[in-house]
Structures are given as C-alpha cells and as structure tokens.
mmCIF file of C-alpha atoms in Angstrom:
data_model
loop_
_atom_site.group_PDB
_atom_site.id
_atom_site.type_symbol
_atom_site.label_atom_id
_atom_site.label_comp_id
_atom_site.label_asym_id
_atom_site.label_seq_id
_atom_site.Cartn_x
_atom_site.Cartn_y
_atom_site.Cartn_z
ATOM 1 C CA UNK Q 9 -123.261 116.661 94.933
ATOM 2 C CA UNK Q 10 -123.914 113.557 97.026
ATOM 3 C CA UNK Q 11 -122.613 114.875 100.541
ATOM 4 C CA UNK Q 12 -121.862 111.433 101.966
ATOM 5 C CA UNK Q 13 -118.605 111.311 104.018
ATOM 6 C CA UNK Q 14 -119.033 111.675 107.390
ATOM 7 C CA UNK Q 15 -116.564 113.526 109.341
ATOM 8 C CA UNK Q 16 -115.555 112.210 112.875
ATOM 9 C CA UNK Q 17 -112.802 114.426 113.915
ATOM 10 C CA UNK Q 18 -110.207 115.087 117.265
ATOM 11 C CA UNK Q 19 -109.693 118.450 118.802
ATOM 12 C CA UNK Q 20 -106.214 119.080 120.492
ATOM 13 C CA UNK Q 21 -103.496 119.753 117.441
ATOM 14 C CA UNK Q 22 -105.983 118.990 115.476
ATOM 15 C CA UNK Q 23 -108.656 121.897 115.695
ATOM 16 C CA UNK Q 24 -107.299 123.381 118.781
ATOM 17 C CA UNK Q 25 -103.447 124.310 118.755
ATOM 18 C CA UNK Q 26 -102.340 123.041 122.350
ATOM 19 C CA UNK Q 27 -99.411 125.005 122.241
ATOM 20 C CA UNK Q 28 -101.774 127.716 123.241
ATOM 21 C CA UNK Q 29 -103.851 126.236 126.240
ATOM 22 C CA UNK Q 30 -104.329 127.806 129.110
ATOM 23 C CA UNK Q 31 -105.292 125.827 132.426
ATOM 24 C CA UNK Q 32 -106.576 126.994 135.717
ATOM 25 C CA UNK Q 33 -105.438 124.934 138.913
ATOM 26 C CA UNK Q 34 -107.449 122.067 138.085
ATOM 27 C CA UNK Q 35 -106.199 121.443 134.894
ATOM 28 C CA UNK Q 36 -109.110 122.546 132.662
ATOM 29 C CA UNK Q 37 -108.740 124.624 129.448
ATOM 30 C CA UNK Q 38 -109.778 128.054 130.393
ATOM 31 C CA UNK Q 39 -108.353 129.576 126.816
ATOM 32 C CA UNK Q 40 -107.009 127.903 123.447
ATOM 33 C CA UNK Q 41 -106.563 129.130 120.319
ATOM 34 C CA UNK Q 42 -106.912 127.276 116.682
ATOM 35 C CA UNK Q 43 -104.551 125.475 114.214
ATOM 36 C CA UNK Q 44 -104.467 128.267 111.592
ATOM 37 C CA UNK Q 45 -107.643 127.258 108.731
ATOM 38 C CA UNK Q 46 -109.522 125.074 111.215
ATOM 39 C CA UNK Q 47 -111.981 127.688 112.218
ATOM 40 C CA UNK Q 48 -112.360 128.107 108.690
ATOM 41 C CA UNK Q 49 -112.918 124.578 108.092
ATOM 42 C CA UNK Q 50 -115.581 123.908 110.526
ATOM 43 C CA UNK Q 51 -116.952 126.563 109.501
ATOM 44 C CA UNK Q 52 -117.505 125.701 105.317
ATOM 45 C CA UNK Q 53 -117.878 121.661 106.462
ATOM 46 C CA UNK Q 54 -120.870 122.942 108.896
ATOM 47 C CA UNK Q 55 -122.526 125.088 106.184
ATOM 48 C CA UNK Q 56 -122.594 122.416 104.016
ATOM 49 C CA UNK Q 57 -124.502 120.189 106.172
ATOM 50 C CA UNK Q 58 -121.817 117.772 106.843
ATOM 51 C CA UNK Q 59 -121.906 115.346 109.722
ATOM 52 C CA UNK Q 60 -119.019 116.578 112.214
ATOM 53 C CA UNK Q 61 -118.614 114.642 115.272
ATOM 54 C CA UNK Q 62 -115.899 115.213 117.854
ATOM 55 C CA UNK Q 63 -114.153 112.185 119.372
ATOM 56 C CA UNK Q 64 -111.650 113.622 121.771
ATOM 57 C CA UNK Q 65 -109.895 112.456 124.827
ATOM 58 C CA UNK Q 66 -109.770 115.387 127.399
ATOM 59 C CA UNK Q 67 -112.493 116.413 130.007
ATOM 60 C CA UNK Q 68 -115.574 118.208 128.848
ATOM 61 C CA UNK Q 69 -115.400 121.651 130.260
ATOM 62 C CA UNK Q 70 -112.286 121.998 128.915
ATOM 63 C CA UNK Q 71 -113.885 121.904 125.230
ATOM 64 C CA UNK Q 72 -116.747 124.050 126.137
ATOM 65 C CA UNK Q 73 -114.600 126.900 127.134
ATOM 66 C CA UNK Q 74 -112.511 126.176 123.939
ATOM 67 C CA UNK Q 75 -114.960 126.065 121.723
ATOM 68 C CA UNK Q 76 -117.696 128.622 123.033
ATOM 69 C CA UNK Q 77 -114.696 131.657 123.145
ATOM 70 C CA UNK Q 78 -114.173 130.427 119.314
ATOM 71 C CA UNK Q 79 -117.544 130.748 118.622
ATOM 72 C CA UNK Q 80 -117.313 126.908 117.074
ATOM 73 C CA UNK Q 81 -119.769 124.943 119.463
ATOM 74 C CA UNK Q 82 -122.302 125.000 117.273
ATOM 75 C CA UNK Q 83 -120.352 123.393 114.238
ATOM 76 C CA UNK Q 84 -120.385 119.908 116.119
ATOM 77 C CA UNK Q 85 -123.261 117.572 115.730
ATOM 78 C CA UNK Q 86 -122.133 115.769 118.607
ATOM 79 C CA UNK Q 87 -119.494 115.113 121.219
ATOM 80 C CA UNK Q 88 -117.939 112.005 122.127
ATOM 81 C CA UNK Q 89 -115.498 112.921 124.831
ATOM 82 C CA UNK Q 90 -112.834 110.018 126.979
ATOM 83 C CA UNK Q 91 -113.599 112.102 130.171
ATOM 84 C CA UNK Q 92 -117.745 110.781 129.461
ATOM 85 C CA UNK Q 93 -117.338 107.736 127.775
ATOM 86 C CA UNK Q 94 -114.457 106.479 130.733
ATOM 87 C CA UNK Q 95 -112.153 105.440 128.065
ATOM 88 C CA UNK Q 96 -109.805 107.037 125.608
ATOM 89 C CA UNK Q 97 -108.547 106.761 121.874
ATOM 90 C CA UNK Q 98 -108.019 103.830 120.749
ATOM 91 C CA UNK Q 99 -110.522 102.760 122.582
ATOM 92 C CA UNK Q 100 -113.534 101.190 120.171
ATOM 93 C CA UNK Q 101 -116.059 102.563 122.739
ATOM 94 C CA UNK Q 102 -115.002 106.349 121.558
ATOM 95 C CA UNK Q 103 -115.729 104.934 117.700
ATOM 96 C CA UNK Q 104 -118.989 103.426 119.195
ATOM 97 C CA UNK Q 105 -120.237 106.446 120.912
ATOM 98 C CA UNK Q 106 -119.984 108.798 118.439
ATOM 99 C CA UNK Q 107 -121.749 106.294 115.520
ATOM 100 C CA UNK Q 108 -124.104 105.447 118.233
ATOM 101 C CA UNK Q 109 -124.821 109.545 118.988
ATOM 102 C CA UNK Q 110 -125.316 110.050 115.303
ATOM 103 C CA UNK Q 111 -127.831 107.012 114.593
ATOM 104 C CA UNK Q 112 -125.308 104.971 112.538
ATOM 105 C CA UNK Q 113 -124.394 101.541 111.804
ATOM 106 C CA UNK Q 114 -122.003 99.357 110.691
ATOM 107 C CA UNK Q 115 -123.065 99.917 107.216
ATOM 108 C CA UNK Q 116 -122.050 103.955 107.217
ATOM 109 C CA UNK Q 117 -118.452 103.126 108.556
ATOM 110 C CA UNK Q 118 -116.985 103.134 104.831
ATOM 111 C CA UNK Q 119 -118.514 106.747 104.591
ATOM 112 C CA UNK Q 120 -116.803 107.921 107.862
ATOM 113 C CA UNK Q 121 -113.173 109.570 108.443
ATOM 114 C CA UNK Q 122 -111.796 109.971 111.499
ATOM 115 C CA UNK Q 123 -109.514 112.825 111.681
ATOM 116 C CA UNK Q 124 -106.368 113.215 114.112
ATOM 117 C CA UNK Q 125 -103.240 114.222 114.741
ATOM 118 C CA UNK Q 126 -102.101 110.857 116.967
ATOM 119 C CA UNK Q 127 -100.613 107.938 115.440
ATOM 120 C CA UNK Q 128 -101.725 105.860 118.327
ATOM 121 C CA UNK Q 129 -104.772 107.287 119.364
ATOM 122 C CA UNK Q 130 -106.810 108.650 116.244
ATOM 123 C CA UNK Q 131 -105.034 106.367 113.328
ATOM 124 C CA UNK Q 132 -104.885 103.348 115.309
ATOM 125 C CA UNK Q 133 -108.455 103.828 116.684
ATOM 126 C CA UNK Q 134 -109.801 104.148 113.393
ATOM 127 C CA UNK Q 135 -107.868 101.715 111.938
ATOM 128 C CA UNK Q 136 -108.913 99.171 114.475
ATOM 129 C CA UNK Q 137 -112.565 100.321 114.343
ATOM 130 C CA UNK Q 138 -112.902 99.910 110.260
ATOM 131 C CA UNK Q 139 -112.847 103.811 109.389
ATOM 132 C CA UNK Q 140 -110.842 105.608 106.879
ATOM 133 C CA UNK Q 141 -108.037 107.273 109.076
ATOM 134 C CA UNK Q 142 -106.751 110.754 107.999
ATOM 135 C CA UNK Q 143 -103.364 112.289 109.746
ATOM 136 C CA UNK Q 144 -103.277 115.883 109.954
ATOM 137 C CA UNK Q 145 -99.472 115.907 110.212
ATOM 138 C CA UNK Q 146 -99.159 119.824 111.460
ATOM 139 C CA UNK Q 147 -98.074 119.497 114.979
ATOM 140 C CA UNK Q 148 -94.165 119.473 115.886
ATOM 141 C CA UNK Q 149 -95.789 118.399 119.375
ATOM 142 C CA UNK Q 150 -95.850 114.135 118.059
ATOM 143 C CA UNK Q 151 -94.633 111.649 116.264
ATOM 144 C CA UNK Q 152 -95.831 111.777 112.481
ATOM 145 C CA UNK Q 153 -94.030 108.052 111.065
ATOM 146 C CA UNK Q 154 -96.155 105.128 111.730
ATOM 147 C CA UNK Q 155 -94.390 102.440 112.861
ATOM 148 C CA UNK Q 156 -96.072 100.013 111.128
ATOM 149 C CA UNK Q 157 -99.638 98.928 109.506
ATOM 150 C CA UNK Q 158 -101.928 99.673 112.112
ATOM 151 C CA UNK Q 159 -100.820 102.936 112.615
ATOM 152 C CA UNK Q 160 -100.762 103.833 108.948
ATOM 153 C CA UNK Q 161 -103.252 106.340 108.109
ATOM 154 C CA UNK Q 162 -105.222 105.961 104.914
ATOM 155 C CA UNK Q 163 -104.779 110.020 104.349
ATOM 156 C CA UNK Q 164 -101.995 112.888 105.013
ATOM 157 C CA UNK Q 165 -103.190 116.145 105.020
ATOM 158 C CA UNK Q 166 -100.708 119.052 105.762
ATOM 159 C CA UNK Q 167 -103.100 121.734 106.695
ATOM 160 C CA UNK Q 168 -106.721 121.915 107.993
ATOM 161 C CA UNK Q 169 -107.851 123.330 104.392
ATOM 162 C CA UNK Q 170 -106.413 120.717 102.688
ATOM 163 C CA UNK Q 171 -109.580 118.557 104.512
ATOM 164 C CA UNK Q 172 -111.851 119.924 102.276
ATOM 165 C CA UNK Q 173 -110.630 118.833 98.886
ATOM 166 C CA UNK Q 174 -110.267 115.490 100.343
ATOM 167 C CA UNK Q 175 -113.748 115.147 101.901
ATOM 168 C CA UNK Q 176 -114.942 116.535 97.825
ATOM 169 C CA UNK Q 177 -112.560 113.806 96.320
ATOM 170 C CA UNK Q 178 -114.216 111.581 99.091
ATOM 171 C CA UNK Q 179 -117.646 112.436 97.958
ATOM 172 C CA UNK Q 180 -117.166 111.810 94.827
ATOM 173 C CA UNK Q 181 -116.160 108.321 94.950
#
C-alpha cells in the first residue's frame, strides 16, 4: 500500500486527555495521561512509517514531560508548538511550520490531515490553510457543532482508533 497521507495532528483532548494534567506553579504540565487508544495509535501510525507531526498550542516543556512519561516522544517526526512559533491555531504560521519542518510544499497539502479536537483552532486552521480537517469529537471539555462552513471539518472520528481506518480509506484514494 501507497502510505501517502500525512498526519499533522494536536495534542491536548486530542492525544493527551487534559482532564488529567497536572501543573506545577508555573503552569507547565508536569503529568498527563492519554485519551484511551491514542497511545495505541501513535504507536501502529509510527510503525508504519507515517509522517506524524504535532501542531499544538501550549508551551514546550509541557509536551516533553507529557510525552517522555508516555514513552510517545519518539512517535513525532516533528513539533510545531504556539509557545515557539509565537502564534497559535488558527494561525497559518502553525500550518507553515510544520510543512516547512517536514520539507513539504504546497503540492503535498491534499495528502495532509490535520487532526483536532477544536472547532476554532484545528478545523478552522486547516480549513483556512487548504488541509483536510478531521474532528476527533471525544472531549465533553468543547464545543463539537460547527457553526458554519469554515469550521466544518471534512472528517468525524469518535475515537482515536477510528483514525486508522480513515488514514487506510485515505490511502487508498
């Protein structure tokens, strides 16, 4: 199989289940654990050679911590985090960064997906950018109706797992 979709994807209620953080007194993430299947799913994507690049708002020790005590770190090709880049989602420069880290061009953005849990910050972003948006509509934490086309995401998925059928249906296409 062709592996061709390229997988940029967001972190908090998306990978990481922020209902579980734990700060120290400046705020950072000292402890987090994971939507239920995502370990699993950055796992299998990362085995299979897939490109996976975060694109997260949130300062960059924070996902260190998170992702070293998960033993995940290594799943990422790269990082594109708001706290480095001096924007956030929706920002195109978070889009930019990440293509930019990864050696792509405009030509690759049909093969990427941006995954996200935020209407306005990972489905508009995308949207805006010329990526296929994908919702992952698990967290109770936001709002999971668009309110209108830009904020309507190409894909629902329910449940972390249910990425990997649609990045094989992706594929295939």
């Amino acid at each position: 199989m062709n592996k061709k979709t390229i997988i940029f994807i967001d972190s908090g209620d998306t990978i990481v289940d922020e209902g579980t953080e734990q700060r120290d007194e400046k705020g950072i993430v000292i402890h987090a654990g994971l939507v239920p299947g995502a370990k699993e799913i950055l796992q299998t994507l990362h085995e299979r050679d897939y490109i996976i690049a975060m694109v997260a708002d949130g300062e960059e020790r924070s996902f260190a911590n998170t992702y070293e005590e998960n033993g995940l770190g290594h799943c990422f090709t790269t990082r594109t985090i708001s706290e480095i880049v001096g924007v956030q989602k929706p920002a195109r420069e978070m889009f930019q960064d990440a293509m930019e880290k990864n050696s792509l061009s405009d030509e690759d953005k049909e093969r990427i997906i941006m995954v996200g849990n935020n209407l306005k910050k990972d489905i508009v972003g995308a949207n805006r950018f010329g990526i296929t948006s994908v919702l992952l509509d698990w967290s109770p934490r936001y709002n999971m109706t668009p309110s209108g086309k830009e904020d309507q995401p190409d894909y629902v998925i329910h449940h972390p797992l249910d990425l990997l059928e649609l990045v094989s249906r992706l594929d295939k296409e």
